[in-house]
Amino acid sequence: MIRPRNERPRARITGTGRYSPERVVTNTELESLVDTSDEWIRTRTGIRERRIADDDTSTADMGAAAAREAMGRAGIEPEDIDVLILSTATPDRLLPSTACDIQASLGAKNAAAYDITTACSGFPYGLALAEGHIAADQAKTVLVISAEKMSAIIDWSDRSTCVLFGDGAGAAVVQPAEDERGILSTFTKSDGTLAELLWRPAGGASIPLDIAVLDSRSHLVQMAGPEVFKAAVRSMCEAAGSALERAGVAAEEIDLLVPHQANIRIIESTAKYAGIPMEKVYVNVDRYGNMSSATVPLALDEARETGRVGPGSLVLLVAFGAGFTWGSAVVRL
Ligand code: UT7
């Protein structure tokens, strides 16, 4: 029998952090790379610029930097981490997991570390896992990191995708809740029948990397933009509604919606459906583009630092990505 939520140990986000590469790439800069324009990118997506990591900065480097900030805010040491979960679509190697590299970099020697590959919705998925580890009394401290070096898997000759993405990382420390603050609900769902609308067709075990794959560039991201757009709106709306319902919270009570930042038009549709006015929606897609799963935790950390949210704020996190996967959470900070 599933125990009622209020009888299980609840989890709380006790610290957040983020990392952005220094290099800013503007839309105008991309005009010299592909047949595009600042005007097209801004009006279709809301993106003005993105951050791109240099060759020496790995996914693990960015994840570890975000994690160190989150750990500092939570006041924990590396040895305190019981579980380290990394969400990434851009692992540094295919084996072993990049989470293990971050574990080594942090010196989190007591942790179990693993990657999850739920693409852009990785942060709500990671929170749901962290919540589960704590509810099952398997862990007292879980580090959830989302780190993405999208620039490494994008086809820089494909204007329909290369203008959309950026690099970055965000992280959160999750520990048992001691008062009414905490993760009030999580929601996760997938639809694998739509996998081929947003994918890297080759380079894995079914079509291993070889010269033909490299020549066809089929190891890089390919996306059917308009179809993904429609599914994104549908799924983000379902995720927003489901997390609110599971938490027993009305949309009017939400202080800030922190949605996945892929396209301002998807964000506006999600907010409208959820019944949350745009002044209560965090938007930074203009400055970072789509950093896959890193968008939500990075935005949450910026919102905290800039005072948009503080202790006690009620926040709705919503994301959607390849798979397709979608997920959400209602969190009392
Ligand atoms: O992270 C989760 C997954 N990702 C998403 O959620 C992204 C979802 N999709 C989208 O955000 C939008 O579909 C895009 C921004 C990718 C595309 O916007 P759209 O309004 O759906 O444009 P479209 O793909 O229908 O293309 C419209 C036109 C086409 O030209 P024609 O056929 O009308 O002559 C494209 O070839 O725009 C052209 N186009 C471009 N033009 C200038 C496509 N990319 C570009 C570009 N610059 N970068």
mmCIF file of C-alpha atoms and ligand atoms in Angstrom:
data_model
loop_
_atom_site.group_PDB
_atom_site.id
_atom_site.type_symbol
_atom_site.label_atom_id
_atom_site.label_comp_id
_atom_site.label_asym_id
_atom_site.label_seq_id
_atom_site.Cartn_x
_atom_site.Cartn_y
_atom_site.Cartn_z
ATOM 1 C CA MET A 1 0.000 0.000 0.000
ATOM 2 C CA ILE A 2 1.306 3.461 -0.877
ATOM 3 C CA ARG A 3 1.639 5.492 2.265
ATOM 4 C CA PRO A 4 -0.088 8.906 2.087
ATOM 5 C CA ARG A 5 2.350 11.657 1.173
ATOM 6 C CA ASN A 6 2.039 13.363 4.543
ATOM 7 C CA GLU A 7 3.206 10.186 6.364
ATOM 8 C CA ARG A 8 6.474 9.860 4.389
ATOM 9 C CA PRO A 9 9.652 11.803 5.133
ATOM 10 C CA ARG A 10 9.417 14.853 2.874
ATOM 11 C CA ALA A 11 12.353 16.373 0.996
ATOM 12 C CA ARG A 12 13.417 20.014 0.725
ATOM 13 C CA ILE A 13 15.776 21.973 -1.510
ATOM 14 C CA THR A 14 18.316 23.398 0.941
ATOM 15 C CA GLY A 15 20.680 25.056 -1.541
ATOM 16 C CA THR A 16 20.946 25.919 -5.233
ATOM 17 C CA GLY A 17 23.824 26.928 -7.498
ATOM 18 C CA ARG A 18 24.651 27.547 -11.161
ATOM 19 C CA TYR A 19 27.431 27.930 -13.660
ATOM 20 C CA SER A 20 27.532 29.754 -17.004
ATOM 21 C CA PRO A 21 30.488 29.859 -19.363
ATOM 22 C CA GLU A 22 31.926 33.349 -19.872
ATOM 23 C CA ARG A 23 31.739 33.439 -23.655
ATOM 24 C CA VAL A 24 28.594 35.138 -24.945
ATOM 25 C CA VAL A 25 27.555 34.358 -28.528
ATOM 26 C CA THR A 26 25.026 36.807 -29.955
ATOM 27 C CA ASN A 27 22.495 36.131 -32.698
ATOM 28 C CA THR A 28 24.426 38.526 -34.919
ATOM 29 C CA GLU A 29 27.536 36.358 -34.528
ATOM 30 C CA LEU A 30 25.559 33.351 -35.799
ATOM 31 C CA GLU A 31 24.621 35.267 -38.964
ATOM 32 C CA SER A 32 28.179 34.671 -40.195
ATOM 33 C CA LEU A 33 27.846 30.902 -39.565
ATOM 34 C CA VAL A 34 24.461 29.997 -41.082
ATOM 35 C CA ASP A 35 21.746 31.680 -43.157
ATOM 36 C CA THR A 36 19.832 33.265 -40.287
ATOM 37 C CA SER A 37 19.105 36.668 -38.765
ATOM 38 C CA ASP A 38 18.877 38.212 -35.335
ATOM 39 C CA GLU A 39 15.313 39.203 -36.199
ATOM 40 C CA TRP A 40 14.260 35.606 -37.072
ATOM 41 C CA ILE A 41 15.803 34.140 -33.933
ATOM 42 C CA ARG A 42 14.344 36.806 -31.620
ATOM 43 C CA THR A 43 10.825 36.733 -33.006
ATOM 44 C CA ARG A 44 10.544 32.912 -33.328
ATOM 45 C CA THR A 45 12.268 31.970 -30.066
ATOM 46 C CA GLY A 46 12.912 35.002 -27.827
ATOM 47 C CA ILE A 47 16.640 34.209 -27.762
ATOM 48 C CA ARG A 48 19.121 37.114 -28.041
ATOM 49 C CA GLU A 49 22.324 35.396 -26.974
ATOM 50 C CA ARG A 50 23.675 32.202 -25.419
ATOM 51 C CA ARG A 51 26.767 31.119 -23.465
ATOM 52 C CA ILE A 52 29.173 28.664 -25.093
ATOM 53 C CA ALA A 53 31.817 26.725 -23.140
ATOM 54 C CA ASP A 54 35.404 26.640 -24.394
ATOM 55 C CA ASP A 55 37.062 23.395 -25.517
ATOM 56 C CA ASP A 56 38.731 22.904 -22.119
ATOM 57 C CA THR A 57 35.486 23.107 -20.133
ATOM 58 C CA SER A 58 33.670 19.780 -19.865
ATOM 59 C CA THR A 59 30.144 18.904 -18.799
ATOM 60 C CA ALA A 60 31.643 17.587 -15.532
ATOM 61 C CA ASP A 61 33.501 20.887 -14.958
ATOM 62 C CA MET A 62 30.301 22.892 -15.341
ATOM 63 C CA GLY A 63 28.293 20.473 -13.190
ATOM 64 C CA ALA A 64 30.908 20.476 -10.438
ATOM 65 C CA ALA A 65 31.032 24.288 -10.411
ATOM 66 C CA ALA A 66 27.245 24.549 -10.029
ATOM 67 C CA ALA A 67 27.318 21.805 -7.378
ATOM 68 C CA ARG A 68 29.984 23.600 -5.305
ATOM 69 C CA GLU A 69 27.779 26.711 -5.180
ATOM 70 C CA ALA A 70 24.733 24.696 -4.144
ATOM 71 C CA MET A 71 26.726 22.839 -1.473
ATOM 72 C CA GLY A 72 28.049 26.142 -0.092
ATOM 73 C CA ARG A 73 24.504 27.516 0.185
ATOM 74 C CA ALA A 74 23.272 24.334 1.887
ATOM 75 C CA GLY A 75 26.300 24.334 4.201
ATOM 76 C CA ILE A 76 27.341 20.771 3.401
ATOM 77 C CA GLU A 77 30.715 19.099 2.807
ATOM 78 C CA PRO A 78 31.489 16.648 -0.044
ATOM 79 C CA GLU A 79 31.514 13.715 2.419
ATOM 80 C CA ASP A 80 27.892 14.510 3.362
ATOM 81 C CA ILE A 81 26.544 13.584 -0.089
ATOM 82 C CA ASP A 82 24.824 10.187 -0.096
ATOM 83 C CA VAL A 83 23.568 10.254 -3.687
ATOM 84 C CA LEU A 84 24.750 12.345 -6.633
ATOM 85 C CA ILE A 85 22.377 12.455 -9.629
ATOM 86 C CA LEU A 86 23.488 14.120 -12.847
ATOM 87 C CA SER A 87 21.010 14.910 -15.581
ATOM 88 C CA THR A 88 22.777 15.395 -18.905
ATOM 89 C CA ALA A 89 22.233 14.900 -22.624
ATOM 90 C CA THR A 90 25.935 15.601 -23.153
ATOM 91 C CA PRO A 91 27.965 13.147 -21.069
ATOM 92 C CA ASP A 92 31.705 13.684 -21.399
ATOM 93 C CA ARG A 93 32.142 10.010 -22.300
ATOM 94 C CA LEU A 94 29.664 7.204 -22.932
ATOM 95 C CA LEU A 95 31.275 5.102 -20.185
ATOM 96 C CA PRO A 96 31.473 5.587 -17.240
ATOM 97 C CA SER A 97 28.841 8.095 -16.190
ATOM 98 C CA THR A 98 29.773 11.764 -15.961
ATOM 99 C CA ALA A 99 28.228 11.748 -12.474
ATOM 100 C CA CYS A 100 31.214 9.642 -11.376
ATOM 101 C CA ASP A 101 33.609 12.261 -12.782
ATOM 102 C CA ILE A 102 31.790 14.942 -10.782
ATOM 103 C CA GLN A 103 31.888 12.749 -7.685
ATOM 104 C CA ALA A 104 35.672 12.443 -8.092
ATOM 105 C CA SER A 105 36.068 16.163 -8.750
ATOM 106 C CA LEU A 106 34.058 17.098 -5.620
ATOM 107 C CA GLY A 107 35.615 14.402 -3.419
ATOM 108 C CA ALA A 108 32.124 13.094 -2.596
ATOM 109 C CA LYS A 109 33.576 9.773 -1.540
ATOM 110 C CA ASN A 110 30.484 8.490 0.307
ATOM 111 C CA ALA A 111 28.103 9.033 -2.594
ATOM 112 C CA ALA A 112 26.406 6.689 -5.044
ATOM 113 C CA ALA A 113 26.633 8.559 -8.361
ATOM 114 C CA TYR A 114 24.637 8.043 -11.540
ATOM 115 C CA ASP A 115 23.510 9.812 -14.707
ATOM 116 C CA ILE A 116 19.955 10.183 -15.924
ATOM 117 C CA THR A 117 19.210 10.830 -19.586
ATOM 118 C CA THR A 118 15.771 12.374 -19.673
ATOM 119 C CA ALA A 119 16.992 15.350 -21.751
ATOM 120 C CA CYS A 120 15.497 18.781 -21.024
ATOM 121 C CA SER A 121 13.158 17.555 -18.284
ATOM 122 C CA GLY A 122 16.050 16.112 -16.269
ATOM 123 C CA PHE A 123 15.730 18.458 -13.303
ATOM 124 C CA PRO A 124 12.142 17.556 -12.291
ATOM 125 C CA TYR A 125 13.061 13.888 -12.882
ATOM 126 C CA GLY A 126 16.129 14.331 -10.663
ATOM 127 C CA LEU A 127 14.041 15.970 -7.935
ATOM 128 C CA ALA A 128 11.547 13.081 -8.088
ATOM 129 C CA LEU A 129 14.421 10.605 -7.639
ATOM 130 C CA ALA A 130 15.926 12.626 -4.793
ATOM 131 C CA GLU A 131 12.542 12.761 -3.114
ATOM 132 C CA GLY A 132 12.293 8.971 -3.482
ATOM 133 C CA HIS A 133 15.749 8.301 -2.011
ATOM 134 C CA ILE A 134 14.825 10.425 1.004
ATOM 135 C CA ALA A 135 11.324 8.974 1.414
ATOM 136 C CA ALA A 136 12.818 5.449 1.349
ATOM 137 C CA ASP A 137 15.363 6.542 3.957
ATOM 138 C CA GLN A 138 18.220 5.605 1.596
ATOM 139 C CA ALA A 139 19.778 9.064 1.781
ATOM 140 C CA LYS A 140 19.891 12.179 3.920
ATOM 141 C CA THR A 141 21.637 14.364 1.352
ATOM 142 C CA VAL A 142 21.113 14.142 -2.405
ATOM 143 C CA LEU A 143 22.840 16.371 -4.923
ATOM 144 C CA VAL A 144 20.835 16.895 -8.126
ATOM 145 C CA ILE A 145 22.867 18.440 -10.930
ATOM 146 C CA SER A 146 21.924 19.343 -14.497
ATOM 147 C CA ALA A 147 24.897 20.114 -16.740
ATOM 148 C CA GLU A 148 24.806 20.470 -20.498
ATOM 149 C CA LYS A 149 27.436 21.219 -23.136
ATOM 150 C CA MET A 150 24.926 21.395 -25.973
ATOM 151 C CA SER A 151 27.502 23.104 -28.217
ATOM 152 C CA ALA A 152 29.318 19.735 -28.437
ATOM 153 C CA ILE A 153 26.343 17.826 -29.929
ATOM 154 C CA ILE A 154 24.792 20.501 -32.147
ATOM 155 C CA ASP A 155 25.215 20.526 -35.908
ATOM 156 C CA TRP A 156 26.680 23.994 -36.368
ATOM 157 C CA SER A 157 25.770 23.883 -40.074
ATOM 158 C CA ASP A 158 22.031 23.330 -39.367
ATOM 159 C CA ARG A 159 20.293 26.682 -38.897
ATOM 160 C CA SER A 160 17.092 25.040 -37.671
ATOM 161 C CA THR A 161 18.819 23.828 -34.481
ATOM 162 C CA CYS A 162 22.175 25.563 -33.919
ATOM 163 C CA VAL A 163 20.629 28.938 -33.088
ATOM 164 C CA LEU A 164 18.535 27.470 -30.267
ATOM 165 C CA PHE A 165 20.960 25.975 -27.761
ATOM 166 C CA GLY A 166 23.529 27.038 -25.170
ATOM 167 C CA ASP A 167 25.764 25.602 -22.437
ATOM 168 C CA GLY A 168 25.435 25.800 -18.648
ATOM 169 C CA ALA A 169 24.679 24.020 -15.395
ATOM 170 C CA GLY A 170 22.472 24.232 -12.334
ATOM 171 C CA ALA A 171 22.337 22.219 -9.120
ATOM 172 C CA ALA A 172 20.325 21.689 -5.964
ATOM 173 C CA VAL A 173 20.974 19.997 -2.618
ATOM 174 C CA VAL A 174 17.963 18.006 -1.406
ATOM 175 C CA GLN A 175 17.624 16.975 2.255
ATOM 176 C CA PRO A 176 14.795 15.873 4.602
ATOM 177 C CA ALA A 177 12.268 18.609 5.287
ATOM 178 C CA GLU A 178 11.974 19.810 8.852
ATOM 179 C CA ASP A 179 8.981 22.088 8.555
ATOM 180 C CA GLU A 180 6.225 22.853 6.070
ATOM 181 C CA ARG A 181 8.752 23.838 3.407
ATOM 182 C CA GLY A 182 9.778 21.226 0.853
ATOM 183 C CA ILE A 183 8.893 19.406 -2.354
ATOM 184 C CA LEU A 184 5.084 19.280 -2.265
ATOM 185 C CA SER A 185 4.660 17.264 -5.467
ATOM 186 C CA THR A 186 6.509 15.850 -8.442
ATOM 187 C CA PHE A 187 5.146 14.587 -11.754
ATOM 188 C CA THR A 188 6.998 12.734 -14.536
ATOM 189 C CA LYS A 189 5.807 11.181 -17.794
ATOM 190 C CA SER A 190 7.207 9.992 -21.148
ATOM 191 C CA ASP A 191 6.149 9.039 -24.668
ATOM 192 C CA GLY A 192 8.788 6.981 -26.465
ATOM 193 C CA THR A 193 6.745 6.742 -29.668
ATOM 194 C CA LEU A 194 7.851 10.302 -30.470
ATOM 195 C CA ALA A 195 11.594 9.710 -29.978
ATOM 196 C CA GLU A 196 12.554 10.392 -33.590
ATOM 197 C CA LEU A 197 11.241 13.951 -33.544
ATOM 198 C CA LEU A 198 14.202 15.063 -31.425
ATOM 199 C CA TRP A 199 17.219 12.808 -31.402
ATOM 200 C CA ARG A 200 20.773 11.926 -32.353
ATOM 201 C CA PRO A 201 20.084 9.054 -34.798
ATOM 202 C CA ALA A 202 23.557 7.468 -34.792
ATOM 203 C CA GLY A 203 26.673 7.106 -32.710
ATOM 204 C CA GLY A 204 25.191 4.781 -30.064
ATOM 205 C CA ALA A 205 25.188 0.986 -29.883
ATOM 206 C CA SER A 206 22.629 0.452 -32.687
ATOM 207 C CA ILE A 207 24.565 2.495 -35.258
ATOM 208 C CA PRO A 208 28.084 2.849 -33.863
ATOM 209 C CA LEU A 209 30.175 5.829 -34.832
ATOM 210 C CA ASP A 210 32.065 5.352 -38.087
ATOM 211 C CA ILE A 211 33.161 7.460 -41.037
ATOM 212 C CA ALA A 212 29.727 7.193 -42.722
ATOM 213 C CA VAL A 213 28.024 8.461 -39.568
ATOM 214 C CA LEU A 214 30.464 11.346 -39.277
ATOM 215 C CA ASP A 215 30.016 12.249 -42.950
ATOM 216 C CA SER A 216 26.221 12.258 -42.657
ATOM 217 C CA ARG A 217 26.421 14.215 -39.360
ATOM 218 C CA SER A 218 23.766 11.857 -37.977
ATOM 219 C CA HIS A 219 25.549 11.694 -34.600
ATOM 220 C CA LEU A 220 24.400 15.277 -33.993
ATOM 221 C CA VAL A 221 21.042 16.660 -32.798
ATOM 222 C CA GLN A 222 18.180 16.604 -35.289
ATOM 223 C CA MET A 223 14.785 18.091 -34.521
ATOM 224 C CA ALA A 224 11.413 18.404 -36.250
ATOM 225 C CA GLY A 225 10.847 21.880 -34.771
ATOM 226 C CA PRO A 226 7.133 22.535 -35.354
ATOM 227 C CA GLU A 227 6.080 18.998 -34.219
ATOM 228 C CA VAL A 228 8.250 19.305 -31.113
ATOM 229 C CA PHE A 229 6.750 22.739 -30.465
ATOM 230 C CA LYS A 230 3.214 21.366 -30.405
ATOM 231 C CA ALA A 231 4.133 18.442 -28.166
ATOM 232 C CA ALA A 232 6.067 20.779 -25.858
ATOM 233 C CA VAL A 233 3.064 23.035 -25.303
ATOM 234 C CA ARG A 234 0.750 20.065 -24.714
ATOM 235 C CA SER A 235 3.136 18.339 -22.304
ATOM 236 C CA MET A 236 4.205 21.421 -20.364
ATOM 237 C CA CYS A 237 0.518 22.252 -19.812
ATOM 238 C CA GLU A 238 -0.212 18.703 -18.583
ATOM 239 C CA ALA A 239 2.841 18.797 -16.324
ATOM 240 C CA ALA A 240 1.910 22.166 -14.817
ATOM 241 C CA GLY A 241 -1.666 21.079 -14.103
ATOM 242 C CA SER A 242 -0.662 17.691 -12.676
ATOM 243 C CA ALA A 243 1.943 19.061 -10.257
ATOM 244 C CA LEU A 244 -0.516 21.664 -8.960
ATOM 245 C CA GLU A 245 -3.247 19.047 -8.538
ATOM 246 C CA ARG A 246 -0.939 16.588 -6.735
ATOM 247 C CA ALA A 247 0.245 19.340 -4.393
ATOM 248 C CA GLY A 248 -3.323 20.508 -3.747
ATOM 249 C CA VAL A 249 -2.248 24.017 -4.663
ATOM 250 C CA ALA A 250 -4.178 26.567 -6.764
ATOM 251 C CA ALA A 251 -2.412 28.417 -9.581
ATOM 252 C CA GLU A 252 -3.088 31.750 -7.803
ATOM 253 C CA GLU A 253 -0.984 30.596 -4.853
ATOM 254 C CA ILE A 254 2.137 30.133 -6.998
ATOM 255 C CA ASP A 255 4.713 32.910 -6.468
ATOM 256 C CA LEU A 256 6.863 31.978 -9.462
ATOM 257 C CA LEU A 257 6.621 29.604 -12.429
ATOM 258 C CA VAL A 258 10.080 28.454 -13.533
ATOM 259 C CA PRO A 259 9.574 26.760 -16.903
ATOM 260 C CA HIS A 260 12.043 25.073 -19.253
ATOM 261 C CA GLN A 261 13.512 27.813 -21.423
ATOM 262 C CA ALA A 262 13.319 26.560 -25.015
ATOM 263 C CA ASN A 263 11.131 29.174 -26.656
ATOM 264 C CA ILE A 264 9.321 32.225 -25.239
ATOM 265 C CA ARG A 265 6.176 31.209 -27.132
ATOM 266 C CA ILE A 266 6.095 27.802 -25.388
ATOM 267 C CA ILE A 267 6.636 29.549 -22.034
ATOM 268 C CA GLU A 268 3.758 31.989 -22.675
ATOM 269 C CA SER A 269 1.380 29.171 -23.675
ATOM 270 C CA THR A 270 2.275 27.151 -20.568
ATOM 271 C CA ALA A 271 1.730 30.136 -18.276
ATOM 272 C CA LYS A 272 -1.601 30.953 -19.909
ATOM 273 C CA TYR A 273 -2.848 27.377 -19.587
ATOM 274 C CA ALA A 274 -1.656 27.120 -15.986
ATOM 275 C CA GLY A 275 -3.435 30.397 -15.155
ATOM 276 C CA ILE A 276 -0.256 32.145 -14.050
ATOM 277 C CA PRO A 277 0.315 35.746 -15.258
ATOM 278 C CA MET A 278 3.622 36.450 -17.071
ATOM 279 C CA GLU A 279 4.811 38.743 -14.255
ATOM 280 C CA LYS A 280 4.971 35.573 -12.124
ATOM 281 C CA VAL A 281 7.005 33.665 -14.735
ATOM 282 C CA TYR A 282 10.789 33.539 -14.742
ATOM 283 C CA VAL A 283 12.227 34.140 -18.225
ATOM 284 C CA ASN A 284 15.905 34.114 -19.160
ATOM 285 C CA VAL A 285 15.733 32.314 -22.531
ATOM 286 C CA ASP A 286 16.809 35.645 -24.073
ATOM 287 C CA ARG A 287 20.216 35.434 -22.335
ATOM 288 C CA TYR A 288 20.975 31.700 -22.391
ATOM 289 C CA GLY A 289 18.912 29.941 -25.075
ATOM 290 C CA ASN A 290 17.988 26.317 -24.486
ATOM 291 C CA MET A 291 20.495 24.676 -22.111
ATOM 292 C CA SER A 292 18.441 21.466 -22.017
ATOM 293 C CA SER A 293 18.012 20.222 -18.427
ATOM 294 C CA ALA A 294 20.192 23.018 -16.998
ATOM 295 C CA THR A 295 17.586 25.700 -17.759
ATOM 296 C CA VAL A 296 15.268 25.064 -14.797
ATOM 297 C CA PRO A 297 17.829 24.820 -11.932
ATOM 298 C CA LEU A 298 19.879 27.703 -13.364
ATOM 299 C CA ALA A 299 16.753 29.873 -13.593
ATOM 300 C CA LEU A 300 15.693 28.849 -10.070
ATOM 301 C CA ASP A 301 19.093 29.866 -8.700
ATOM 302 C CA GLU A 302 18.999 33.217 -10.552
ATOM 303 C CA ALA A 303 15.474 33.833 -9.243
ATOM 304 C CA ARG A 304 16.722 33.223 -5.698
ATOM 305 C CA GLU A 305 19.778 35.456 -6.115
ATOM 306 C CA THR A 306 17.801 38.322 -7.644
ATOM 307 C CA GLY A 307 15.159 38.144 -4.891
ATOM 308 C CA ARG A 308 12.312 36.948 -7.142
ATOM 309 C CA VAL A 309 11.891 34.109 -4.626
ATOM 310 C CA GLY A 310 13.000 33.593 -1.040
ATOM 311 C CA PRO A 311 12.383 31.304 1.920
ATOM 312 C CA GLY A 312 8.725 30.240 1.933
ATOM 313 C CA SER A 313 8.062 31.087 -1.739
ATOM 314 C CA LEU A 314 5.869 28.633 -3.620
ATOM 315 C CA VAL A 315 7.430 27.700 -6.962
ATOM 316 C CA LEU A 316 6.187 25.596 -9.890
ATOM 317 C CA LEU A 317 8.927 23.968 -12.010
ATOM 318 C CA VAL A 318 7.943 22.589 -15.438
ATOM 319 C CA ALA A 319 10.040 21.025 -18.203
ATOM 320 C CA PHE A 320 9.782 19.082 -21.453
ATOM 321 C CA GLY A 321 12.348 17.353 -23.667
ATOM 322 C CA ALA A 322 13.524 14.604 -25.988
ATOM 323 C CA GLY A 323 12.140 11.155 -25.376
ATOM 324 C CA PHE A 324 9.627 12.686 -25.206
ATOM 325 C CA THR A 325 9.751 13.264 -21.483
ATOM 326 C CA TRP A 326 8.066 15.868 -19.326
ATOM 327 C CA GLY A 327 8.010 16.647 -15.659
ATOM 328 C CA SER A 328 7.168 19.164 -12.984
ATOM 329 C CA ALA A 329 7.338 19.914 -9.288
ATOM 330 C CA VAL A 330 5.708 22.228 -6.775
ATOM 331 C CA VAL A 331 8.245 23.350 -4.198
ATOM 332 C CA ARG A 332 7.920 25.491 -1.056
ATOM 333 C CA LEU A 333 11.431 27.005 -0.819
HETATM 334 O O1 UT7 B 1 14.087 21.673 -25.399
HETATM 335 C C1 UT7 B 1 12.914 21.002 -25.782
HETATM 336 C C2 UT7 B 1 12.817 20.785 -27.233
HETATM 337 N N1 UT7 B 1 12.856 21.935 -28.068
HETATM 338 C C3 UT7 B 1 11.830 22.760 -28.244
HETATM 339 O O2 UT7 B 1 10.924 22.834 -27.466
HETATM 340 C C4 UT7 B 1 11.821 23.571 -29.510
HETATM 341 C C5 UT7 B 1 10.450 23.512 -30.170
HETATM 342 N N2 UT7 B 1 10.354 24.157 -31.479
HETATM 343 C C6 UT7 B 1 10.510 25.482 -31.650
HETATM 344 O O3 UT7 B 1 10.818 26.224 -30.729
HETATM 345 C C7 UT7 B 1 10.231 26.059 -33.023
HETATM 346 O O4 UT7 B 1 9.580 25.093 -33.814
HETATM 347 C C8 UT7 B 1 11.522 26.531 -33.760
HETATM 348 C C9 UT7 B 1 12.058 27.788 -33.074
HETATM 349 C C10 UT7 B 1 12.563 25.438 -33.761
HETATM 350 C C11 UT7 B 1 11.182 26.896 -35.207
HETATM 351 O O5 UT7 B 1 10.178 27.881 -35.249
HETATM 352 P P1 UT7 B 1 8.934 27.713 -36.218
HETATM 353 O O6 UT7 B 1 8.134 28.925 -36.095
HETATM 354 O O7 UT7 B 1 8.271 26.408 -35.869
HETATM 355 O O8 UT7 B 1 9.621 27.689 -37.649
HETATM 356 P P2 UT7 B 1 9.644 26.537 -38.758
HETATM 357 O O9 UT7 B 1 10.507 25.415 -38.337
HETATM 358 O O10 UT7 B 1 8.233 26.244 -39.203
HETATM 359 O O11 UT7 B 1 10.358 27.315 -39.936
HETATM 360 C C12 UT7 B 1 9.784 28.457 -40.560
HETATM 361 C C13 UT7 B 1 10.743 28.952 -41.627
HETATM 362 C C14 UT7 B 1 11.200 27.855 -42.590
HETATM 363 O O12 UT7 B 1 11.308 28.440 -43.876
HETATM 364 P P3 UT7 B 1 10.141 28.250 -44.968
HETATM 365 O O13 UT7 B 1 10.042 26.772 -45.202
HETATM 366 O O14 UT7 B 1 8.900 28.835 -44.342
HETATM 367 O O15 UT7 B 1 10.669 29.020 -46.133
HETATM 368 C C15 UT7 B 1 12.582 27.503 -42.080
HETATM 369 O O16 UT7 B 1 13.418 27.006 -43.124
HETATM 370 O O17 UT7 B 1 11.939 29.470 -41.019
HETATM 371 C C16 UT7 B 1 13.083 28.848 -41.606
HETATM 372 N N3 UT7 B 1 14.137 28.750 -40.598
HETATM 373 C C17 UT7 B 1 14.987 29.746 -40.360
HETATM 374 N N4 UT7 B 1 15.141 30.963 -40.908
HETATM 375 C C18 UT7 B 1 16.117 31.752 -40.420
HETATM 376 C C19 UT7 B 1 14.389 27.731 -39.740
HETATM 377 N N5 UT7 B 1 15.438 28.049 -38.948
HETATM 378 C C20 UT7 B 1 15.822 29.291 -39.310
HETATM 379 C C21 UT7 B 1 16.828 30.163 -38.845
HETATM 380 N N6 UT7 B 1 16.934 31.383 -39.421
HETATM 381 N N7 UT7 B 1 17.660 29.839 -37.838
#
